[in-house]
XYZ file of C-alpha atoms in Angstrom:
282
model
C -7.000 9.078 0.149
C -6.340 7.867 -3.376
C -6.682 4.115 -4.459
C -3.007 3.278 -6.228
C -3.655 -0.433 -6.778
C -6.954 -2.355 -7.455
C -5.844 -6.352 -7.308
C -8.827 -8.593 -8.170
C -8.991 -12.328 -8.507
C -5.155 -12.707 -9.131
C -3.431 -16.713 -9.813
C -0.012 -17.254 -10.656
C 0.968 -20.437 -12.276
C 4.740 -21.643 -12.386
C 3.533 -25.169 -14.466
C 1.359 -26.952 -11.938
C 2.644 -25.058 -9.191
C 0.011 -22.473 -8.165
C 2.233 -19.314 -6.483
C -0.899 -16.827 -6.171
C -3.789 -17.866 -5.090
C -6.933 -15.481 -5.487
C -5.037 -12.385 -4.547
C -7.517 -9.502 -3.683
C -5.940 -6.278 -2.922
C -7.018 -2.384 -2.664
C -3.947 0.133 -2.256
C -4.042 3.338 -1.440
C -1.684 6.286 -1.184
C -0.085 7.823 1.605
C 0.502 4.593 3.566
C 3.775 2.681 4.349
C 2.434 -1.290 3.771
C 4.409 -4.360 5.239
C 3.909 -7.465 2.517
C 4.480 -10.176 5.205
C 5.394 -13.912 4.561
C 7.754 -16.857 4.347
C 10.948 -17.672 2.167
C 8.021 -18.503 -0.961
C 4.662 -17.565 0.117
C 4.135 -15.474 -3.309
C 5.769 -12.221 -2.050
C 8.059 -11.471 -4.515
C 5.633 -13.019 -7.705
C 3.259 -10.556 -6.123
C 5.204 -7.446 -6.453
C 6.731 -8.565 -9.849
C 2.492 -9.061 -10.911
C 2.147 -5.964 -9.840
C 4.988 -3.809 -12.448
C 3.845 -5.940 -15.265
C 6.882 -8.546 -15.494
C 4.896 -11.703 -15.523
C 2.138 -13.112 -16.864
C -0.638 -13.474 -14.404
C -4.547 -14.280 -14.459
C -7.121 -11.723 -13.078
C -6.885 -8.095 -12.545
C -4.399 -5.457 -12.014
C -5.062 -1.878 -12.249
C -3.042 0.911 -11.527
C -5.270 4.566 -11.060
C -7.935 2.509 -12.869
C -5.647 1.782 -15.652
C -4.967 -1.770 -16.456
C -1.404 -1.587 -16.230
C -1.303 -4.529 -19.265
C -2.213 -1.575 -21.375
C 0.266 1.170 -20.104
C 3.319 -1.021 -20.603
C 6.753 1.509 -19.521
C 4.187 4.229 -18.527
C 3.525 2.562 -15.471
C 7.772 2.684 -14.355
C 7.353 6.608 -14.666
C 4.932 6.510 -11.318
C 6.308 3.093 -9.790
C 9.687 2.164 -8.347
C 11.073 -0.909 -7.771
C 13.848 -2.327 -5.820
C 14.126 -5.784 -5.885
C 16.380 -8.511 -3.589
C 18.896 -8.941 -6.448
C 21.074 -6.009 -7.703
C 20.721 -5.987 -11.336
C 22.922 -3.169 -12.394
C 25.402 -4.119 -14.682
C 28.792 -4.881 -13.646
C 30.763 -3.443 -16.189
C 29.676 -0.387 -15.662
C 31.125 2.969 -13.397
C 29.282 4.291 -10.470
C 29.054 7.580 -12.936
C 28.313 5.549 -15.746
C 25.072 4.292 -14.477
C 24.148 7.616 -13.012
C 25.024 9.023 -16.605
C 22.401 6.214 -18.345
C 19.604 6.579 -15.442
C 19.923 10.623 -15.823
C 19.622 10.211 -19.739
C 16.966 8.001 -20.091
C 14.552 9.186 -17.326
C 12.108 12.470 -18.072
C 11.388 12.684 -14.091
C 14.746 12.877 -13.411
C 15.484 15.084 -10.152
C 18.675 17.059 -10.159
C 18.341 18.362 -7.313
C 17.423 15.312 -5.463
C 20.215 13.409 -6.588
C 22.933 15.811 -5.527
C 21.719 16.162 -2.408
C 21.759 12.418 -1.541
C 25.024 12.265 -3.796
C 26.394 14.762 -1.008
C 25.607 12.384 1.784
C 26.250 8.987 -0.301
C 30.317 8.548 -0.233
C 29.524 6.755 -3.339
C 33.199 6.629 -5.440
C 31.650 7.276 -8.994
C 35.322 6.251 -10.173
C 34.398 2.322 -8.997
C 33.103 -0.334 -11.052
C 30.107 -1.634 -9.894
C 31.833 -5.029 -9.653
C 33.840 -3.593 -7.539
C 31.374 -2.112 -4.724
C 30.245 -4.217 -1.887
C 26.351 -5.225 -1.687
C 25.523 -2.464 0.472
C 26.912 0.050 -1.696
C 25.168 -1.770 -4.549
C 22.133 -1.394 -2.267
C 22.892 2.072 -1.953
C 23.401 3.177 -5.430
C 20.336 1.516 -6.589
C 18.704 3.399 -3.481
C 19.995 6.772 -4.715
C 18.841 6.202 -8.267
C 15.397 5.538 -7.412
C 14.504 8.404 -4.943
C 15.993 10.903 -7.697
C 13.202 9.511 -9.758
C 9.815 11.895 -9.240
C 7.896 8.342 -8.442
C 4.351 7.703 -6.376
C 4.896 4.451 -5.488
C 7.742 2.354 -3.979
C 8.061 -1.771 -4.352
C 10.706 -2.907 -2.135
C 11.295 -6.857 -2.088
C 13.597 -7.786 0.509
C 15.579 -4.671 0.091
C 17.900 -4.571 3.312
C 18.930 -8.445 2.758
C 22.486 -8.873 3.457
C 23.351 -5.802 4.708
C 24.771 -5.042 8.190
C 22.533 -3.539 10.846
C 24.526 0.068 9.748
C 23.408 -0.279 6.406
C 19.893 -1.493 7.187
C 19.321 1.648 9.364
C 20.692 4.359 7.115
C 18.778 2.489 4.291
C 15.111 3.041 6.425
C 16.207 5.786 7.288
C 16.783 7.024 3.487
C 13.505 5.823 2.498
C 11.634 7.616 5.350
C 13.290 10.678 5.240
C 14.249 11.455 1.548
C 10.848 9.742 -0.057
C 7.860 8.612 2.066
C 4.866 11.560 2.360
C 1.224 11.713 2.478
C 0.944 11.191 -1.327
C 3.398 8.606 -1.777
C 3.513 5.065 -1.149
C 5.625 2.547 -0.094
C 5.077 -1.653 -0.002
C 8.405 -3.591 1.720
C 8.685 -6.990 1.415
C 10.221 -8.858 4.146
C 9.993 -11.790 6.236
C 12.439 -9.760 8.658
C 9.595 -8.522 10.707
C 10.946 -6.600 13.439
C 12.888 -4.910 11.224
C 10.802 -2.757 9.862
C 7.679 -3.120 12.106
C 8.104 0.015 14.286
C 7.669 2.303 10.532
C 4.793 0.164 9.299
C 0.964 1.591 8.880
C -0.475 -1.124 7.219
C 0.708 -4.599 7.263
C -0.529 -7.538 4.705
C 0.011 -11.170 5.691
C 0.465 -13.996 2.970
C 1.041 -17.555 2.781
C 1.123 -20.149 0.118
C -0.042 -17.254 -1.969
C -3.211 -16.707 -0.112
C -4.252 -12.929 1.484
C -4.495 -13.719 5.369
C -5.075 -10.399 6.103
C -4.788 -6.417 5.117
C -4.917 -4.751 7.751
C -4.213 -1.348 9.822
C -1.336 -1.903 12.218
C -2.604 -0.491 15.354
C -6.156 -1.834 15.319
C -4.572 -5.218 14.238
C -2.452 -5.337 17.719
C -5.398 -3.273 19.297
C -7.543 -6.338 18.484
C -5.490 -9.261 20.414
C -3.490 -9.606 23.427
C -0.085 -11.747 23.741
C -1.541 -13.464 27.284
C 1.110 -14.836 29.575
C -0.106 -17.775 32.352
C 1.628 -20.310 34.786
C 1.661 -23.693 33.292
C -1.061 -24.843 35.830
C -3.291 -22.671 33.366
C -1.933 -24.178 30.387
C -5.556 -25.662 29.760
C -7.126 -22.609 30.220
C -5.439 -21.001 27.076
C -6.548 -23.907 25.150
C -10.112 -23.575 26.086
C -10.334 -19.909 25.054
C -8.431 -21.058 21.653
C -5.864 -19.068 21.435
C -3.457 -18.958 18.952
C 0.306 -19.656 18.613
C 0.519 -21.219 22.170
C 4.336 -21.340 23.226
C 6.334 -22.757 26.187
C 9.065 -20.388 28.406
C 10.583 -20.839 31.670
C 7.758 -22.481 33.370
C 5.265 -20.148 31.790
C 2.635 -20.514 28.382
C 1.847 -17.099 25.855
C -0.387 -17.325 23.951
C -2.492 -14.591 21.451
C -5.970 -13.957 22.061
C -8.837 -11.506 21.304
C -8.595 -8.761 23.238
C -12.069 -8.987 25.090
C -11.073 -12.609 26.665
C -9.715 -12.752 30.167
C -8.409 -14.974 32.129
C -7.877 -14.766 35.897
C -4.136 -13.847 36.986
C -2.722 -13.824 33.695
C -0.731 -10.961 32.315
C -1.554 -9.163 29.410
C 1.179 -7.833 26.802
C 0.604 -6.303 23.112
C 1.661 -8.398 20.399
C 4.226 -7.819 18.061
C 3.792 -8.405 13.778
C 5.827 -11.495 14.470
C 3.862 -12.833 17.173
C 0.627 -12.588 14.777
C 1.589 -13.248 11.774
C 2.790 -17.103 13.078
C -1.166 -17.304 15.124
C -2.757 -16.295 11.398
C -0.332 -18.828 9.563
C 0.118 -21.568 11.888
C 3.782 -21.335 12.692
C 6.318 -23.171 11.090
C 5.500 -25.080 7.556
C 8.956 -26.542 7.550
């Protein structure tokens, strides 16, 4: 297993405003990596860090290269689809494919008719004229007929139907994702993609909570269900993310702590993520 990324020490100033806060990251290939947060908590600045389109303090490497240094070099091995569509307007459906086909040296023919096949694309359209998910879509198409190692998808299913959402997971995991490649999505739509996910990282505020592996994260805690006469009892073995339903408390705990007549359930990503952050900051 190959180390991709190497973050060290990483801050992100908008003026005063501090977005990215100490980031610390190692990743490596062959995994499928959930980036985690809130509407704000340095997701997106994160990913945008990481392909070299803002200034940053700290360290970024990419295979040991500081990717400050390999400029468009890095965008042959990296991919990026980001929340907002930024394919120009004016253009055709064929038009763009024309440009992207030109321009690109890892081009994949082959690739791209085959999804082309499958796509119902109309290459005749302007892209004005093409709703988001077939935006979404095109932009999909384009990148996965790209011979790329590494995926960056921020908020990538945003706005788009369940249909759409499905077929576009579906795309990724079938036409892209293998033991070489990697892929980072980030979402604060957690169930969404949770059941796909191999790694998950957590921020908030712009702080690392936690990188993690999936199943020993949910192999670590419980989601513990009591009767509200054993509402105290929860609180005494602090758990985390305590909530209220039908006459009944859940709350998450480490896995080794029971409690007498309670029932025992595995957590979800959701369910954790709000006992790391706190729950709601609003």
């Amino acid at each position: 297993m190959e180390t991709i990324y190497e973050i060290s020490g990483l801050n992100k100033y908008y003026g005063k405003f501090q977005a990215l806060d100490n980031v610390n990251l190692q990743i490596n290939s062959g995994k499928i990596i959930g980036l985690l947060g809130r509407n704000g908590a340095g997701k997106s600045t994160l990913l945008r860090s990481m392909l070299g389109l803002l200034r940053y303090e700290g360290g970024i490497s990419y295979r040991g290269d500081d990717i400050k240094t390999m400029k468009h070099h890095l965008f042959e091995d990296v991919a990026f689809i980001p929340d907002v569509n930024i394919i120009d307007d004016r253009l055709t459906v064929q038009q763009v494919i024309e440009y992207v086909r030109g321009v690109n040296k890892h081009w994949n023919e082959e690739k791209f008719m085959s999804l082309m096949e499958k796509s119902n694309l109309p290459l005749e359209k302007k892209i004005s004229k093409l709703s988001k998910g077939m935006k979404t879509k095109l932009y999909l198409l384009i990148t996965l007929s790209l011979e790329t190692q590494m995926l960056l998808l921020d908020e990538p299913t945003l706005g788009l139907d369940i249909a759409f959402r499905k077929e576009f997971l579906n795309t990724i995991l079938g036409e892209y994702f293998d033991e070489e490649k990697s892929i980072i999505i980030s979402t604060h739509q957690v169930e969404e993609v949770e059941q796909i996910l191999q790694e998950v990282i957590f921020i908030d505020e712009g702080k690392i909570i936690l990188h993690e592996d999936v199943e020993d994260l949910k192999n670590r805690y419980n989601l513990v269900t009591v009767t509200a006469d054993q509402q105290s009892v929860l609180l005494e073995k602090g758990a985390r993310q305590i909530t209220h339903t039908l006459g009944q408390y859940h709350g998450i705990l480490p896995s080794e702590i029971k409690i007498e007549g309670a029932s025992y359930h595995r957590p979800g990503l959701a369910d954790l993520f709000l006992a790391f952050t706190g729950g709601s900051h609003e």
